[in-house]
Short mmCIF file of C-alpha atoms in Angstrom, two decimals:
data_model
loop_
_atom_site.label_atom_id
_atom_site.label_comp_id
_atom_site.label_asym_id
_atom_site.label_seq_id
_atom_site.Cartn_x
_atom_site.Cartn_y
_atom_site.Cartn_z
CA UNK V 1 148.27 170.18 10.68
CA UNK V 2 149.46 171.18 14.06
CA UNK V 3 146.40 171.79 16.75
CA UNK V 4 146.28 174.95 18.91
CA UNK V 5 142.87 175.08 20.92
CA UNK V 6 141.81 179.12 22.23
CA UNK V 7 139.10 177.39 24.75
CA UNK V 8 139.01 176.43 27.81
CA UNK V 9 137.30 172.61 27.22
CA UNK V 10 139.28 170.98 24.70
CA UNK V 11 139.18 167.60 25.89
CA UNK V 12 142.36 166.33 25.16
CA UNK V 13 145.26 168.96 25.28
CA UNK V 14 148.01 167.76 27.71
CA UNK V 15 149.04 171.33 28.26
CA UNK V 16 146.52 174.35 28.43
CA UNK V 17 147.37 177.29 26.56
CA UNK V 18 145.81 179.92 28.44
CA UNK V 19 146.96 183.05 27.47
CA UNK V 20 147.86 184.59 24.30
CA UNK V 21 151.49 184.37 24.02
CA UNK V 22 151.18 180.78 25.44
CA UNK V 23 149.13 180.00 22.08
CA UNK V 24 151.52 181.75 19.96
CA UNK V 25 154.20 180.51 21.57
CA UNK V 26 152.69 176.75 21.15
CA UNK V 27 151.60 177.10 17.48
CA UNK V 28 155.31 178.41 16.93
CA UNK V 29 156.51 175.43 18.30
CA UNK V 30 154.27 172.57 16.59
CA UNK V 31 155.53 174.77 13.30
CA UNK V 32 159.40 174.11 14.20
CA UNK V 33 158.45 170.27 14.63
CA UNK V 34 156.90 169.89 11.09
CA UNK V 35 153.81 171.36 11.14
CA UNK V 36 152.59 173.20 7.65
CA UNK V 37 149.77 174.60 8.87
CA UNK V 38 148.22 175.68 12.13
CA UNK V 39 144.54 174.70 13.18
CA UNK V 40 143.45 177.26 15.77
CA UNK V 41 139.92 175.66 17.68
CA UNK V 42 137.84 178.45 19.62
CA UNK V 43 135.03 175.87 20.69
CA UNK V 44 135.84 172.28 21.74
CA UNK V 45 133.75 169.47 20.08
CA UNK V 46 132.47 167.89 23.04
CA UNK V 47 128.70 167.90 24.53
CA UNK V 48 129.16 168.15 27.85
CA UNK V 49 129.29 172.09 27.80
CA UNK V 50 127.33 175.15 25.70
CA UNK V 51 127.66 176.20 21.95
CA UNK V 52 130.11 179.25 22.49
CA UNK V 53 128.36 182.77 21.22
CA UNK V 54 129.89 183.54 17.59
CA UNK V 55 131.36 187.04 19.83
CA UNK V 56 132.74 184.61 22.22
CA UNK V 57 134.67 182.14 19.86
CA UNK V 58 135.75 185.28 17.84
CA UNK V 59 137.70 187.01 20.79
CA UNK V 60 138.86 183.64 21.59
CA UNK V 61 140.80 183.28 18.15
CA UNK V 62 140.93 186.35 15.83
CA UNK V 63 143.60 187.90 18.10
CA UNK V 64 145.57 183.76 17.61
CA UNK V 65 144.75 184.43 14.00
CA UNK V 66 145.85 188.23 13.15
CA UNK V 67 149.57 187.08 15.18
CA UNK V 68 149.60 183.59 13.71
CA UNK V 69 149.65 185.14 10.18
CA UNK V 70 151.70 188.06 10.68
CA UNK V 71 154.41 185.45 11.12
CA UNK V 72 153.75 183.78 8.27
CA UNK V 73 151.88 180.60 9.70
CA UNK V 74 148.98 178.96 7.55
CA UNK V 75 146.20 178.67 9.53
CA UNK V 76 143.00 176.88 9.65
CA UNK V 77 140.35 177.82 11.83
CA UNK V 78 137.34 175.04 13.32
CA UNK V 79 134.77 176.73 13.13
CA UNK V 80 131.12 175.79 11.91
CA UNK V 81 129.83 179.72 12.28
CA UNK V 82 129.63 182.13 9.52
CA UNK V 83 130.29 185.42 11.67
CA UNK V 84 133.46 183.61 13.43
CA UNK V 85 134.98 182.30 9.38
CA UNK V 86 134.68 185.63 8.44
CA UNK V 87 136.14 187.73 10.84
CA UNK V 88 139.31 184.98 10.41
CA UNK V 89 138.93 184.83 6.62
CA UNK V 90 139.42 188.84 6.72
CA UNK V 91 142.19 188.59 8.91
CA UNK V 92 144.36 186.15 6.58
CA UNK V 93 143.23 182.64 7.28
CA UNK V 94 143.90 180.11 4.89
CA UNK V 95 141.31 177.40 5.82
CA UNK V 96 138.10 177.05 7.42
CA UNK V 97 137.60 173.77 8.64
CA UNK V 98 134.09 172.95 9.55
CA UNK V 99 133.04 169.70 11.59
CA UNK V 100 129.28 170.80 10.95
CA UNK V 101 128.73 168.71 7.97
CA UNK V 102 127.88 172.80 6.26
CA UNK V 103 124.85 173.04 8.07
CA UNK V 104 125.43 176.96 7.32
CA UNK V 105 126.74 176.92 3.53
CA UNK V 106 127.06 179.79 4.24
CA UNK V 107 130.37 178.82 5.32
CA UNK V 108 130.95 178.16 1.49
CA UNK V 109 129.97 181.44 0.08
CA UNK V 110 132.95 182.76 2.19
CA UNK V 111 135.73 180.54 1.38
CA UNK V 112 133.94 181.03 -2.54
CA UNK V 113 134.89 184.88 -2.10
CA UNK V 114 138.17 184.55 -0.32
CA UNK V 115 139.55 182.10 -2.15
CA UNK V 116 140.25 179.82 1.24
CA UNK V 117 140.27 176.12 1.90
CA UNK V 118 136.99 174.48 3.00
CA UNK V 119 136.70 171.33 5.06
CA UNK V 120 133.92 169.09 4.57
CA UNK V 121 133.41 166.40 7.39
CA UNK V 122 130.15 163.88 7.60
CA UNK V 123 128.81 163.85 10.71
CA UNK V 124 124.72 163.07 11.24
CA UNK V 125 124.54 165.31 14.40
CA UNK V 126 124.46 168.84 15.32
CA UNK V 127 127.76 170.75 16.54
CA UNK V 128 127.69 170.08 20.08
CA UNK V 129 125.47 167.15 20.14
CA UNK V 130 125.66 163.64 21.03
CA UNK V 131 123.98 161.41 18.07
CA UNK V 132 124.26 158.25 16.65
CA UNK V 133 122.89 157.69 13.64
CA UNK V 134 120.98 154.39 11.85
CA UNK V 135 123.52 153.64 9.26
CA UNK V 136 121.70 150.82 8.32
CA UNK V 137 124.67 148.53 8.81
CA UNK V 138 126.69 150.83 6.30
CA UNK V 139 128.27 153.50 7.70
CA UNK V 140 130.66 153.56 4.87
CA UNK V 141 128.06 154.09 2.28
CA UNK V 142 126.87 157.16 4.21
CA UNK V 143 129.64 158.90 4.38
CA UNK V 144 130.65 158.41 0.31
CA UNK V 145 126.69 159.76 0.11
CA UNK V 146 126.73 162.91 2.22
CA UNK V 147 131.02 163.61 1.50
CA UNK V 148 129.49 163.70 -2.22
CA UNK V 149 126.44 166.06 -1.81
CA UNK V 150 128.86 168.49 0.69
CA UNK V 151 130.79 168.67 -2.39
CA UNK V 152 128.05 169.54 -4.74
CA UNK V 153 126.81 171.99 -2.45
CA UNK V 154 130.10 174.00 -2.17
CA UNK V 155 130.74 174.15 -5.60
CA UNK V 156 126.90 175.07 -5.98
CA UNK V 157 128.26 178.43 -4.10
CA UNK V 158 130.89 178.53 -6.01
CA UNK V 159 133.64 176.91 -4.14
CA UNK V 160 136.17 175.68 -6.75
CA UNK V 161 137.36 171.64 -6.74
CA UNK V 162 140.88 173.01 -5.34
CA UNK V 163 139.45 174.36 -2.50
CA UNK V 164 137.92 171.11 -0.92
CA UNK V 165 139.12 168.80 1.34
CA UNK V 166 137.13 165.72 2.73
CA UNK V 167 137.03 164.48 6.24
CA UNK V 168 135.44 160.98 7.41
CA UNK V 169 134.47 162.75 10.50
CA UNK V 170 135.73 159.76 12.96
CA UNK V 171 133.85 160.00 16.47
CA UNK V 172 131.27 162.33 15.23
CA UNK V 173 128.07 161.03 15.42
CA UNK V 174 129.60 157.35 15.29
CA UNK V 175 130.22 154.76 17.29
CA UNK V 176 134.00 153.11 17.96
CA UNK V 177 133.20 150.52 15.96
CA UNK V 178 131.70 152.76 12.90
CA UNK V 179 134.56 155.01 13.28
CA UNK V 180 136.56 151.95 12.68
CA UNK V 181 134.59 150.44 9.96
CA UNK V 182 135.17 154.05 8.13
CA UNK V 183 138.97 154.28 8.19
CA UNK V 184 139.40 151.26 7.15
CA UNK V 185 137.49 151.93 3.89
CA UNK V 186 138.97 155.20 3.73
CA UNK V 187 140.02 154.33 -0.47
CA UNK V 188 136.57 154.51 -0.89
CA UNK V 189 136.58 158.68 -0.46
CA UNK V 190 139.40 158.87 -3.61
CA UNK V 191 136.43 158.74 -6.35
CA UNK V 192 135.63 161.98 -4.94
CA UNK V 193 138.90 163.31 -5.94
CA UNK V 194 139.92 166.05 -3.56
CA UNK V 195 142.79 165.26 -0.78
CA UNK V 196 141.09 163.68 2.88
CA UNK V 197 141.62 165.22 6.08
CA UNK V 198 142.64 162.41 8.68
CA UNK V 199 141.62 163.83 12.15
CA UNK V 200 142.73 160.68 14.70
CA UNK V 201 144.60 162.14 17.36
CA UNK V 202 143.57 161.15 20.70
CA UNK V 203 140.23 160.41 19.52
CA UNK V 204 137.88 158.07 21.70
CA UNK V 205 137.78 155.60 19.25
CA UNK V 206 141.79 155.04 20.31
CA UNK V 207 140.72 154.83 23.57
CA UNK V 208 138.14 152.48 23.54
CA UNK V 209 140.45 149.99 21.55
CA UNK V 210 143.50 150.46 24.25
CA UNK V 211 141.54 151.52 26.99
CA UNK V 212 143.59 154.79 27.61
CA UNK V 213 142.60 158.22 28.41
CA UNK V 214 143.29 161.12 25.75
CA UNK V 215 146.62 161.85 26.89
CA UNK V 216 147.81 158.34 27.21
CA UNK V 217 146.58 158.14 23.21
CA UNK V 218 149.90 159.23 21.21
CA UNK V 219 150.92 155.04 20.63
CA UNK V 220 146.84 154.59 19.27
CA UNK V 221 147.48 157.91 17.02
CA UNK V 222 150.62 156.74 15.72
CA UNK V 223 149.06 153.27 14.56
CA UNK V 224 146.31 155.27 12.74
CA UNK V 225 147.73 157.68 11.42
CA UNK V 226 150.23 154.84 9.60
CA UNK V 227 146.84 153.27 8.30
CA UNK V 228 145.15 156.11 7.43
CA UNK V 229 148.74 157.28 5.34
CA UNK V 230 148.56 153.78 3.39
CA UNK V 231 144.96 154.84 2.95
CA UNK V 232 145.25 157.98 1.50
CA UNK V 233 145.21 160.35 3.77
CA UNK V 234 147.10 163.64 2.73
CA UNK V 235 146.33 165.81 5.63
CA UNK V 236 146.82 164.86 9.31
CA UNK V 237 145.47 166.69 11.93
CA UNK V 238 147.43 166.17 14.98
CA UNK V 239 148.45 167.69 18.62
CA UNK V 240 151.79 166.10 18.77
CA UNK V 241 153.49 167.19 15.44
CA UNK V 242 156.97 166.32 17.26
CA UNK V 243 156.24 162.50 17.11
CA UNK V 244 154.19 161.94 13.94
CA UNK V 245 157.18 163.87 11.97
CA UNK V 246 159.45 161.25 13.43
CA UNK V 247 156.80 158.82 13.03
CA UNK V 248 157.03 159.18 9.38
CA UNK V 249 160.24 160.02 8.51
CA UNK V 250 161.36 156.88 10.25
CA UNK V 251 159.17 155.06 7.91
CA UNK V 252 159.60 156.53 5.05
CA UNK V 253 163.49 155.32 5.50
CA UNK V 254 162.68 151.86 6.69
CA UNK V 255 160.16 151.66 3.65
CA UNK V 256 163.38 153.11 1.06
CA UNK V 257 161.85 155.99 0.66
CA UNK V 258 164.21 158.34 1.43
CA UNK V 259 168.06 157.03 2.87
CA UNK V 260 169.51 157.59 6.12
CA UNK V 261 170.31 161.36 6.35
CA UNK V 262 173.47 162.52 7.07
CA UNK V 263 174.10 163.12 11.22
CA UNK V 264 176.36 164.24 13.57
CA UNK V 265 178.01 161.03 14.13
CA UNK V 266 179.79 162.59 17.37
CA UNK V 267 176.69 163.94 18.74
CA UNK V 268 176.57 161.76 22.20
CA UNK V 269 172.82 162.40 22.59
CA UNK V 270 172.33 160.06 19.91
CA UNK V 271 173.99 157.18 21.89
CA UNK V 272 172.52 157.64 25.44
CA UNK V 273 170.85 159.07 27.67
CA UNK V 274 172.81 161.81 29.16
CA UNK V 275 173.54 161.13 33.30
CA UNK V 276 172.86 164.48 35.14
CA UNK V 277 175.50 164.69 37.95
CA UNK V 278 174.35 163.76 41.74
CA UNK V 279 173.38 167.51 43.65
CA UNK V 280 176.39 168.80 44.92
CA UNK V 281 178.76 166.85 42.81
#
């Protein structure tokens, strides 16, 4: 799952997709590296600025959406508002993923009637809010608790079992250290039987292990997204497609998994790096 962020506060894009074509163009790109679906963001996570009006976040990605589809991308959309899923379910999107925790299951009654995806994270705090929650010393236990009763709501509303995906929700309303303690117990989410979102990329718990900023995160990412693979996780959510595609096909060879493909044994790019000539030469 390739990310492509429509707003302006995304805390961790190296490049800023301003414009339209800019996002099109970038979502085009992350799908010629590997990526088999497209999340499109219209309202960054982080607390430091306002909840986005549902008119706001729509401008910001239905038009993303309508041009996303029409060349036959999957996309998601991260959203956690009812008006903003539907005007994207109508328009062709595949997924709504929603880092709420469905505090509108309302969300669910629309992915029940279109038929779409519908991501289920645990988090303990309001979108947009800074929280950390008593976890009693089991943060682990909480999440199996609440990942289970999201579940039962959605199909409640009549979300079917193939239609739900699971996400531990690292960073959100967690410290490091409980973010942490809940990928490494991330077997404990297969009782609940549906496939687990891994969302890792450049998050601050990487950062406050390596000490990097969110750009400087892609070594961090790597290293969890190979645990969080050995753990189960089927879906990665990442902004670097390019590098976890490599990332895991390199594995998967090392690991006999696959053999060493056939390549262009002549190709001189794959022996060094090429030595521009001196200006003026």
């Amino acid at each position: 799952m390739g990310i492509v962020n429509a707003n302006p506060d995304s805390f961790s894009d190296a490049e800023r997709a301003a414009t339209l074509e800019a996002q099109v163009e970038r979502a085009l790109a992350l799908v010629r590296d590997g990526a088999d679906l497209i999340d499109v963001g219209g309202e960054s996570g982080v607390t430091y600025t306002d909840v986005s009006a549902e008119e706001v976040e729509t401008q910001r990605v239905l038009p993303l959406v309508r041009r996303l589809v029409a060349e036959g991308v999957t996309v998601s959309v991260d959203t956690w508002k009812p008006a903003v899923a539907e005007a994207v379910l109508d328009a062709g999107a595949a997924m709504i993923n929603d880092v709420s925790g469905l505090r509108d299951p309302r969300l669910a009654d629309l992915c029940a009637a279109s038929g779409a995806a519908l991501v289920l994270m645990h988090t303990r705090a309001a979108p947009k809010q800074e929280h950390f929650a008593d976890y009693k010393g089991d943060v682990v236990a909480d999440v199996v608790a609440l990942l289970e009763e999201l579940r039962a709501t959605a199909r409640e509303r009549g979300v079917s079992p193939e239609q739900i995906v699971l996400d531990p929700g690292p960073d959100f309303a967690k410290s490091p250290a409980e973010s942490v303690a809940t990928l490494r117990a991330l077997d404990h989410l297969h009782k609940l039987g549906r496939p687990v979102l891994l969302a890792v990329s450049n998050k601050y718990f990487i950062g406050a292990i390596t000490g990097r900023a969110p750009d400087e995160r892609l070594a961090g990412t790597l290293a969890a997204v190979g645990e969080g693979v050995d753990a189960g996780g089927a879906i990665l959510r990442v902004h670097d497609v390019a590098a976890v595609s490599d990332f895991l096909e390199v594995r998967r060879v090392l690991r006999g998994e696959k053999p060493v493909p056939d390549f262009d044994a002549g190709d001189e790019r794959l022996k060094w790096v090429r030595q521009e000539p001196p200006p003026g030469a």
